[in-house]
Amino acid sequence: MEVIGDLPRELFLEILLRLPVESLMRCKCVCKYWCAVISNPKFIELHLKYNCNNNVCVLLKRCLLTCLGERENMLSLVCSSGFSFINLDVDLSLYKKEPCLQLLGHCDGIICLSNYRDDIVLCNPATRESMVLPESCLPCYSSISNLIPQTSALGFGYDARTHHCKVVRIVSYWEERSGSGLPHHSRVEVYSLATGSWKELNVVVPAHVWYSPCFETYFNGAFHWYAIDNNRNEVILSFHMGKEEFQVIPMPSALSFYDYSTYRSLFVWNGRIALVIYPRKGIEKSFQIYVMKEYGVSESWTKILTIGPLTKVEMPLAFWKNDEILMEGSDGLVVSYNLKTQELKDLPIYGVPKSFATLLYINSLVSVKGGNRMLDGDNAGENVSTLVTFFFSSLQIIKTDCLLLKSLLLLHFPCLFR
């Protein structure tokens, strides 16, 4: 077995896979060989898989007030160790002062941002790479007079068939003086990182997307929105990224008709869809949690528990670490509720009230410009072996690289040198 120093060369690759993106980005500047290895889709995929299993964080969007009283958007990462957080140095020049900035979703380290009016932006906060999507393929006017087009829904997720991310956009056309509260019709388009372009789908949208806080969620290959069907029933509208098809998922039977006094939020909890029901207003609020035990089967909705009543808590933000829920306090403070101990803990994270949004997030090297072909499971072992050989052949060319590698190992894994 070949060794580098006192360690087998395969172990060095395992160590590299554990380095944060920031260190790997610096390593790319050492020489063209290291840049080629770290930019290799095989290495990017292996690094992503390691972080998926070990380094899941919460990406938090909030508004802060400047000294001039203006609102500015800030992205922060909340880490599992001691609920520590760091502010991200991400270029939000398009949306820095946008009051309606939305986090649309997360896919392989890439996040999607929009204000539902102008540009849609893909961004990798770890690499600081961003890209504005091309203009819509749908016309900005309707062939039918007196109809006004409006983006009613956006979604972002992963297509397991093509191994690329997609953005879906629903445009609804509204009659100028209609009192129905529902659009005349809707059209759908999809942007794929594989093609770098939009295409319109010939599909019927079976329900109409409505607003409910912290509801839009990607799960099980599909993106989900809160929606109202033609019979005024509350439903979950899903769009499968691979099949490019819509599905209507009924709400729990107790919630079949719209209730103006309550909100609904949707999350992923322990590998299942979880629906949280809570009052819109009130000093004290209780939060009912329903879980869909079998995805897509309405009869499998089961009420698991009720949290509270809790004081000075506005809404849930994210399920995290299986037994923690991040929540927004009424004073703009983020709190964490432990489901096991039933304890509420204040976190040192502040923002303008009702400006918070969250995503479960993973740091990665994946590029927003596509070209990130994922590994096939059958060839994973061969790909790893090839990557190891390629990496260490480059080390033999420039010996000074070993000094940098040793410095990185000493910084991140000092136990190896004791």
Short mmCIF file of C-alpha atoms in Angstrom, two decimals:
data_model
loop_
_atom_site.label_atom_id
_atom_site.label_comp_id
_atom_site.label_asym_id
_atom_site.label_seq_id
_atom_site.Cartn_x
_atom_site.Cartn_y
_atom_site.Cartn_z
CA MET A 1 0.00 0.00 0.00
CA GLU A 2 1.38 3.42 -1.01
CA VAL A 3 1.75 5.92 1.78
CA ILE A 4 2.28 9.67 2.08
CA GLY A 5 4.31 10.25 5.19
CA ASP A 6 2.89 7.78 7.74
CA LEU A 7 -0.63 7.58 6.25
CA PRO A 8 -2.05 5.51 3.37
CA ARG A 9 -2.89 7.69 0.39
CA GLU A 10 -6.59 6.70 0.52
CA LEU A 11 -6.72 8.19 4.02
CA PHE A 12 -5.42 11.51 2.70
CA LEU A 13 -8.38 11.67 0.32
CA GLU A 14 -10.74 10.97 3.21
CA ILE A 15 -9.14 13.87 5.07
CA LEU A 16 -9.54 16.20 2.10
CA LEU A 17 -13.21 15.30 1.89
CA ARG A 18 -13.60 16.56 5.46
CA LEU A 19 -12.09 19.98 4.78
CA PRO A 20 -14.51 22.94 4.63
CA VAL A 21 -15.25 24.53 1.28
CA GLU A 22 -13.25 27.65 2.17
CA SER A 23 -10.05 25.61 2.61
CA LEU A 24 -10.66 23.65 -0.58
CA MET A 25 -11.18 26.88 -2.52
CA ARG A 26 -7.77 28.08 -1.32
CA CYS A 27 -6.25 24.75 -2.32
CA LYS A 28 -7.47 25.28 -5.89
CA CYS A 29 -5.08 28.23 -6.15
CA VAL A 30 -1.98 26.14 -5.37
CA CYS A 31 -1.48 24.68 -8.84
CA LYS A 32 -3.40 23.45 -11.85
CA TYR A 33 -3.27 19.83 -10.65
CA TRP A 34 -4.95 20.55 -7.32
CA CYS A 35 -7.45 22.79 -9.08
CA ALA A 36 -8.29 19.95 -11.48
CA VAL A 37 -8.77 17.46 -8.63
CA ILE A 38 -10.98 19.70 -6.48
CA SER A 39 -13.00 20.77 -9.55
CA ASN A 40 -13.47 17.14 -10.60
CA PRO A 41 -17.18 16.12 -10.46
CA LYS A 42 -16.17 12.90 -8.69
CA PHE A 43 -14.50 14.81 -5.86
CA ILE A 44 -17.36 17.34 -5.66
CA GLU A 45 -19.87 14.50 -5.33
CA LEU A 46 -17.88 12.68 -2.65
CA HIS A 47 -17.43 15.91 -0.68
CA LEU A 48 -21.16 16.62 -0.94
CA LYS A 49 -22.09 13.13 0.27
CA TYR A 50 -19.84 13.47 3.30
CA ASN A 51 -21.38 16.82 4.26
CA CYS A 52 -24.90 15.46 3.74
CA ASN A 53 -24.22 12.86 6.40
CA ASN A 54 -22.24 14.99 8.82
CA ASN A 55 -22.57 18.77 8.37
CA VAL A 56 -26.20 19.82 7.98
CA CYS A 57 -26.85 23.42 9.07
CA VAL A 58 -29.80 25.82 9.01
CA LEU A 59 -29.58 28.69 6.55
CA LEU A 60 -31.42 31.67 8.03
CA LYS A 61 -32.62 34.74 6.12
CA ARG A 62 -33.54 37.78 8.19
CA CYS A 63 -33.77 41.56 7.91
CA LEU A 64 -31.61 43.88 9.99
CA LEU A 65 -32.07 47.61 10.51
CA THR A 66 -29.23 49.91 9.47
CA CYS A 67 -28.28 53.06 11.37
CA LEU A 68 -30.44 54.95 8.84
CA GLY A 69 -33.46 52.82 9.67
CA GLU A 70 -33.36 50.91 6.37
CA ARG A 71 -33.91 47.17 6.14
CA GLU A 72 -31.17 44.95 4.75
CA ASN A 73 -31.32 41.21 4.16
CA MET A 74 -28.74 39.01 5.86
CA LEU A 75 -27.98 35.31 5.38
CA SER A 76 -26.61 33.37 8.37
CA LEU A 77 -25.70 29.76 9.11
CA VAL A 78 -26.84 28.21 12.39
CA CYS A 79 -24.58 25.29 13.33
CA SER A 80 -25.46 22.33 15.52
CA SER A 81 -22.59 22.79 17.97
CA GLY A 82 -23.92 25.06 20.68
CA PHE A 83 -26.32 26.79 18.29
CA SER A 84 -23.47 28.98 17.07
CA PHE A 85 -24.07 31.08 13.97
CA ILE A 86 -22.03 32.95 11.37
CA ASN A 87 -23.10 35.64 8.92
CA LEU A 88 -22.38 34.76 5.30
CA ASP A 89 -20.45 37.08 3.01
CA VAL A 90 -22.78 36.66 0.03
CA ASP A 91 -23.35 39.25 -2.69
CA LEU A 92 -27.02 40.18 -2.37
CA SER A 93 -26.75 43.33 -4.44
CA LEU A 94 -29.93 42.47 -6.35
CA TYR A 95 -31.96 41.82 -3.22
CA LYS A 96 -30.09 43.42 -0.34
CA LYS A 97 -32.91 45.84 0.45
CA GLU A 98 -35.75 43.78 -1.00
CA PRO A 99 -38.49 43.47 1.67
CA CYS A 100 -40.10 40.45 0.00
CA LEU A 101 -36.98 38.34 -0.60
CA GLN A 102 -37.90 34.64 -0.60
CA LEU A 103 -35.74 31.57 -0.04
CA LEU A 104 -37.24 29.19 -2.58
CA GLY A 105 -35.26 26.08 -1.78
CA HIS A 106 -31.92 24.32 -1.42
CA CYS A 107 -30.32 21.70 -3.64
CA ASP A 108 -26.81 20.30 -3.21
CA GLY A 109 -25.46 23.48 -1.60
CA ILE A 110 -27.21 25.81 -4.06
CA ILE A 111 -30.00 28.11 -2.90
CA CYS A 112 -32.63 29.84 -5.01
CA LEU A 113 -33.69 33.44 -4.26
CA SER A 114 -36.42 35.63 -5.74
CA ASN A 115 -38.80 38.47 -4.96
CA TYR A 116 -41.47 36.95 -7.27
CA ARG A 117 -41.32 40.03 -9.55
CA ASP A 118 -37.89 40.39 -11.08
CA ASP A 119 -34.90 38.10 -11.44
CA ILE A 120 -34.47 34.59 -10.04
CA VAL A 121 -30.99 34.01 -8.62
CA LEU A 122 -29.11 30.77 -7.94
CA CYS A 123 -26.34 31.11 -5.38
CA ASN A 124 -23.78 28.89 -3.67
CA PRO A 125 -23.02 30.74 -0.41
CA ALA A 126 -19.93 28.63 0.29
CA THR A 127 -18.18 29.35 -3.03
CA ARG A 128 -19.86 32.79 -3.38
CA GLU A 129 -20.83 31.90 -6.92
CA SER A 130 -24.16 33.22 -8.19
CA MET A 131 -26.11 33.38 -11.42
CA VAL A 132 -29.22 35.22 -12.60
CA LEU A 133 -31.50 32.91 -14.57
CA PRO A 134 -32.43 33.83 -18.16
CA GLU A 135 -35.70 35.56 -18.87
CA SER A 136 -38.91 33.56 -18.80
CA CYS A 137 -40.03 31.76 -21.93
CA LEU A 138 -43.62 32.75 -21.19
CA PRO A 139 -44.96 35.98 -22.72
CA CYS A 140 -45.50 38.91 -20.37
CA TYR A 141 -49.01 39.37 -21.77
CA SER A 142 -52.02 37.12 -22.39
CA SER A 143 -53.62 36.37 -25.74
CA ILE A 144 -56.93 36.95 -23.98
CA SER A 145 -57.70 40.60 -23.27
CA ASN A 146 -58.27 41.82 -19.71
CA LEU A 147 -56.04 39.11 -18.21
CA ILE A 148 -53.08 40.13 -16.06
CA PRO A 149 -50.17 37.64 -15.68
CA GLN A 150 -48.53 37.20 -12.29
CA THR A 151 -45.99 34.74 -10.90
CA SER A 152 -47.99 32.80 -8.33
CA ALA A 153 -45.46 30.12 -7.38
CA LEU A 154 -41.77 29.22 -7.66
CA GLY A 155 -40.06 26.03 -6.60
CA PHE A 156 -36.54 24.62 -6.59
CA GLY A 157 -35.38 21.02 -6.24
CA TYR A 158 -33.39 18.05 -7.49
CA ASP A 159 -34.25 15.85 -10.46
CA ALA A 160 -32.95 12.37 -9.67
CA ARG A 161 -33.42 11.28 -13.28
CA THR A 162 -31.07 13.84 -14.85
CA HIS A 163 -29.01 14.43 -11.67
CA HIS A 164 -29.49 18.19 -11.97
CA CYS A 165 -31.45 20.90 -10.17
CA LYS A 166 -34.57 22.52 -11.60
CA VAL A 167 -36.64 25.67 -11.01
CA VAL A 168 -40.39 25.50 -11.64
CA ARG A 169 -42.49 28.63 -12.16
CA ILE A 170 -46.29 28.94 -12.23
CA VAL A 171 -47.73 32.03 -13.90
CA SER A 172 -51.41 32.72 -13.22
CA TYR A 173 -53.59 34.95 -15.38
CA TRP A 174 -56.15 37.04 -13.49
CA GLU A 175 -59.23 38.83 -14.76
CA GLU A 176 -59.10 42.54 -13.99
CA ARG A 177 -62.48 42.73 -12.27
CA SER A 178 -63.09 39.15 -11.23
CA GLY A 179 -64.59 38.60 -7.80
CA SER A 180 -63.93 34.86 -7.70
CA GLY A 181 -60.55 35.17 -6.00
CA LEU A 182 -59.16 32.48 -8.33
CA PRO A 183 -57.15 32.93 -11.56
CA HIS A 184 -58.63 32.40 -15.00
CA HIS A 185 -55.89 29.89 -15.91
CA SER A 186 -52.21 29.16 -15.26
CA ARG A 187 -49.13 28.22 -17.29
CA VAL A 188 -46.01 26.39 -16.13
CA GLU A 189 -42.36 26.53 -17.14
CA VAL A 190 -39.23 24.73 -15.90
CA TYR A 191 -35.58 25.78 -15.90
CA SER A 192 -32.97 23.02 -15.80
CA LEU A 193 -29.30 23.41 -14.93
CA ALA A 194 -28.67 20.57 -17.37
CA THR A 195 -29.85 22.64 -20.37
CA GLY A 196 -29.46 26.17 -19.04
CA SER A 197 -32.83 27.19 -20.46
CA TRP A 198 -36.56 27.41 -19.76
CA LYS A 199 -39.25 25.24 -21.35
CA GLU A 200 -43.02 25.44 -21.07
CA LEU A 201 -44.93 22.36 -19.92
CA ASN A 202 -48.26 21.29 -21.36
CA VAL A 203 -49.86 20.55 -18.00
CA VAL A 204 -52.93 21.61 -16.05
CA VAL A 205 -52.38 23.13 -12.60
CA PRO A 206 -54.99 21.32 -10.45
CA ALA A 207 -55.01 23.83 -7.55
CA HIS A 208 -54.15 27.45 -6.91
CA VAL A 209 -51.12 28.34 -4.78
CA TRP A 210 -51.91 30.52 -1.76
CA TYR A 211 -49.74 32.11 0.89
CA SER A 212 -49.02 30.44 4.19
CA PRO A 213 -45.78 31.15 6.12
CA CYS A 214 -42.94 28.61 6.07
CA PHE A 215 -44.85 26.18 3.87
CA GLU A 216 -42.92 25.76 0.61
CA THR A 217 -40.91 22.56 0.96
CA TYR A 218 -38.94 20.15 -1.22
CA PHE A 219 -39.33 16.49 -0.26
CA ASN A 220 -39.35 13.07 -1.92
CA GLY A 221 -38.37 14.46 -5.33
CA ALA A 222 -41.19 17.04 -5.35
CA PHE A 223 -41.74 20.65 -4.37
CA HIS A 224 -44.81 21.46 -2.23
CA TRP A 225 -47.00 24.56 -1.88
CA TYR A 226 -50.05 25.47 0.18
CA ALA A 227 -53.01 25.69 -2.23
CA ILE A 228 -56.79 25.99 -2.61
CA ASP A 229 -58.68 23.78 -5.08
CA ASN A 230 -61.72 24.79 -7.11
CA ASN A 231 -64.01 23.62 -4.29
CA ARG A 232 -62.26 25.93 -1.82
CA ASN A 233 -60.65 23.01 0.00
CA GLU A 234 -57.19 23.40 1.49
CA VAL A 235 -54.72 21.08 -0.22
CA ILE A 236 -50.99 20.58 -0.72
CA LEU A 237 -49.96 21.06 -4.35
CA SER A 238 -46.80 19.17 -5.31
CA PHE A 239 -44.68 19.19 -8.46
CA HIS A 240 -42.40 16.21 -9.12
CA MET A 241 -39.09 17.44 -10.54
CA GLY A 242 -38.34 14.23 -12.44
CA LYS A 243 -41.79 13.38 -13.81
CA GLU A 244 -42.68 17.07 -14.25
CA GLU A 245 -46.20 16.34 -13.04
CA PHE A 246 -48.50 17.91 -10.45
CA GLN A 247 -50.23 16.06 -7.64
CA VAL A 248 -52.82 17.21 -5.12
CA ILE A 249 -52.33 15.91 -1.58
CA PRO A 250 -55.35 16.36 0.74
CA MET A 251 -54.94 17.97 4.13
CA PRO A 252 -55.96 16.12 7.32
CA SER A 253 -59.73 15.62 7.32
CA ALA A 254 -60.19 18.10 10.18
CA LEU A 255 -58.75 20.88 7.97
CA SER A 256 -60.67 20.37 4.74
CA PHE A 257 -62.05 23.94 4.63
CA TYR A 258 -60.09 27.16 4.86
CA ASP A 259 -59.85 28.66 8.34
CA TYR A 260 -58.86 32.34 8.37
CA SER A 261 -57.89 32.24 12.04
CA THR A 262 -55.01 29.77 11.65
CA TYR A 263 -51.79 29.32 9.69
CA ARG A 264 -50.32 26.11 8.28
CA SER A 265 -46.58 25.46 7.88
CA LEU A 266 -44.97 22.44 6.21
CA PHE A 267 -41.64 20.83 7.13
CA VAL A 268 -39.67 17.61 6.81
CA TRP A 269 -39.34 15.84 10.15
CA ASN A 270 -37.68 12.45 10.65
CA GLY A 271 -37.96 11.67 6.94
CA ARG A 272 -41.68 12.51 6.69
CA ILE A 273 -43.89 15.46 5.81
CA ALA A 274 -44.99 17.33 8.95
CA LEU A 275 -47.81 19.87 9.02
CA VAL A 276 -47.94 22.44 11.84
CA ILE A 277 -51.24 24.23 12.63
CA TYR A 278 -51.22 27.35 14.83
CA PRO A 279 -53.19 30.60 15.43
CA ARG A 280 -52.44 33.70 13.41
CA LYS A 281 -52.72 35.97 16.45
CA GLY A 282 -52.49 35.72 20.22
CA ILE A 283 -50.09 36.18 23.10
CA GLU A 284 -50.21 32.43 23.77
CA LYS A 285 -50.14 29.94 20.90
CA SER A 286 -50.42 26.17 20.67
CA PHE A 287 -48.89 24.28 17.76
CA GLN A 288 -50.55 21.06 16.52
CA ILE A 289 -48.25 18.73 14.58
CA TYR A 290 -49.59 16.24 12.01
CA VAL A 291 -47.35 13.72 10.22
CA MET A 292 -48.09 11.95 6.94
CA LYS A 293 -46.84 8.43 7.69
CA GLU A 294 -47.23 7.25 4.09
CA TYR A 295 -46.39 9.92 1.54
CA GLY A 296 -49.32 10.92 -0.67
CA VAL A 297 -51.90 8.89 1.26
CA SER A 298 -54.39 11.25 2.91
CA GLU A 299 -55.61 8.57 5.35
CA SER A 300 -52.12 8.34 6.83
CA TRP A 301 -52.24 11.83 8.38
CA THR A 302 -51.73 11.37 12.13
CA LYS A 303 -51.72 13.97 14.85
CA ILE A 304 -48.50 13.40 16.78
CA LEU A 305 -48.51 16.04 19.50
CA THR A 306 -49.44 19.57 20.52
CA ILE A 307 -46.79 22.05 21.65
CA GLY A 308 -47.71 24.74 24.13
CA PRO A 309 -49.33 26.98 24.82
CA LEU A 310 -46.17 29.07 24.43
CA THR A 311 -45.92 32.79 25.06
CA LYS A 312 -44.27 35.31 22.74
CA VAL A 313 -43.72 32.78 19.95
CA GLU A 314 -44.97 33.69 16.47
CA MET A 315 -44.28 30.74 14.16
CA PRO A 316 -42.11 27.65 13.56
CA LEU A 317 -39.11 28.09 11.26
CA ALA A 318 -37.48 24.65 10.94
CA PHE A 319 -37.34 21.15 12.41
CA TRP A 320 -33.75 20.42 13.24
CA LYS A 321 -31.71 17.61 14.78
CA ASN A 322 -34.92 15.53 15.08
CA ASP A 323 -35.91 16.93 18.48
CA GLU A 324 -35.40 20.69 18.06
CA ILE A 325 -37.65 23.29 16.42
CA LEU A 326 -36.34 26.74 15.56
CA MET A 327 -39.10 29.32 16.08
CA GLU A 328 -39.51 33.05 15.66
CA GLY A 329 -40.31 35.00 18.78
CA SER A 330 -42.73 37.91 18.76
CA ASP A 331 -39.88 40.34 19.53
CA GLY A 332 -37.73 39.29 16.55
CA LEU A 333 -35.63 36.83 18.55
CA VAL A 334 -34.98 33.27 17.33
CA VAL A 335 -35.74 30.58 19.93
CA SER A 336 -35.30 26.81 19.99
CA TYR A 337 -37.88 24.44 21.44
CA ASN A 338 -36.79 20.96 22.51
CA LEU A 339 -39.52 18.37 21.93
CA LYS A 340 -38.13 15.99 24.55
CA THR A 341 -37.46 18.37 27.42
CA GLN A 342 -40.16 20.90 26.39
CA GLU A 343 -37.69 23.67 27.10
CA LEU A 344 -37.62 26.96 25.18
CA LYS A 345 -34.17 28.48 24.70
CA ASP A 346 -33.39 31.99 23.44
CA LEU A 347 -30.70 32.13 20.73
CA PRO A 348 -28.51 35.22 20.16
CA ILE A 349 -30.03 35.80 16.71
CA TYR A 350 -32.16 38.88 16.12
CA GLY A 351 -34.01 40.36 13.17
CA VAL A 352 -36.97 42.44 12.10
CA PRO A 353 -40.14 40.58 13.19
CA LYS A 354 -41.74 38.43 10.46
CA SER A 355 -38.66 38.74 8.21
CA PHE A 356 -37.30 35.24 8.94
CA ALA A 357 -37.07 32.31 6.55
CA THR A 358 -35.03 29.11 6.83
CA LEU A 359 -33.66 26.18 4.85
CA LEU A 360 -31.76 23.09 5.88
CA TYR A 361 -28.44 23.68 4.16
CA ILE A 362 -25.26 21.81 3.24
CA ASN A 363 -21.97 23.42 2.21
CA SER A 364 -20.74 22.14 -1.14
CA LEU A 365 -18.52 22.83 -4.15
CA VAL A 366 -21.39 22.34 -6.62
CA SER A 367 -21.47 25.04 -9.30
CA VAL A 368 -24.62 27.07 -10.01
CA LYS A 369 -23.72 26.98 -13.71
CA GLY A 370 -24.30 23.25 -14.07
CA GLY A 371 -21.83 20.66 -15.26
CA ASN A 372 -22.09 18.79 -11.94
CA ARG A 373 -22.61 15.24 -13.16
CA MET A 374 -23.31 12.98 -10.20
CA LEU A 375 -21.73 9.59 -9.67
CA ASP A 376 -23.46 6.36 -10.56
CA GLY A 377 -23.65 4.01 -7.59
CA ASP A 378 -22.33 1.03 -9.58
CA ASN A 379 -19.13 2.88 -10.52
CA ALA A 380 -18.55 4.70 -7.25
CA GLY A 381 -15.66 2.47 -6.14
CA GLU A 382 -13.90 2.75 -9.49
CA ASN A 383 -14.38 6.53 -9.51
CA VAL A 384 -12.91 6.88 -6.02
CA SER A 385 -9.89 4.76 -6.97
CA THR A 386 -9.29 6.82 -10.11
CA LEU A 387 -9.60 10.06 -8.17
CA VAL A 388 -7.12 8.88 -5.51
CA THR A 389 -4.58 7.92 -8.18
CA PHE A 390 -5.00 11.23 -9.99
CA PHE A 391 -4.69 13.23 -6.78
CA PHE A 392 -1.49 11.63 -5.56
CA SER A 393 0.16 11.66 -8.97
CA SER A 394 -0.20 15.45 -8.77
CA LEU A 395 1.43 15.49 -5.33
CA GLN A 396 4.53 13.83 -6.78
CA ILE A 397 4.88 16.60 -9.35
CA ILE A 398 5.04 19.53 -6.93
CA LYS A 399 6.54 18.59 -3.59
CA THR A 400 5.71 21.93 -1.95
CA ASP A 401 2.03 20.95 -2.18
CA CYS A 402 2.68 18.40 0.56
CA LEU A 403 3.69 21.21 2.90
CA LEU A 404 0.39 22.97 2.28
CA LEU A 405 -1.52 19.74 2.79
CA LYS A 406 0.32 19.15 6.05
CA SER A 407 -0.54 22.69 7.17
CA LEU A 408 -4.20 22.11 6.38
CA LEU A 409 -4.19 18.82 8.23
CA LEU A 410 -2.53 20.44 11.23
CA LEU A 411 -5.18 23.17 11.22
CA HIS A 412 -8.24 20.93 10.92
CA PHE A 413 -6.99 17.60 12.35
CA PRO A 414 -4.23 18.33 14.92
CA CYS A 415 -4.73 14.90 16.51
CA LEU A 416 -2.91 13.33 13.54
CA PHE A 417 0.35 14.98 14.57
CA ARG A 418 0.35 14.28 18.29
#
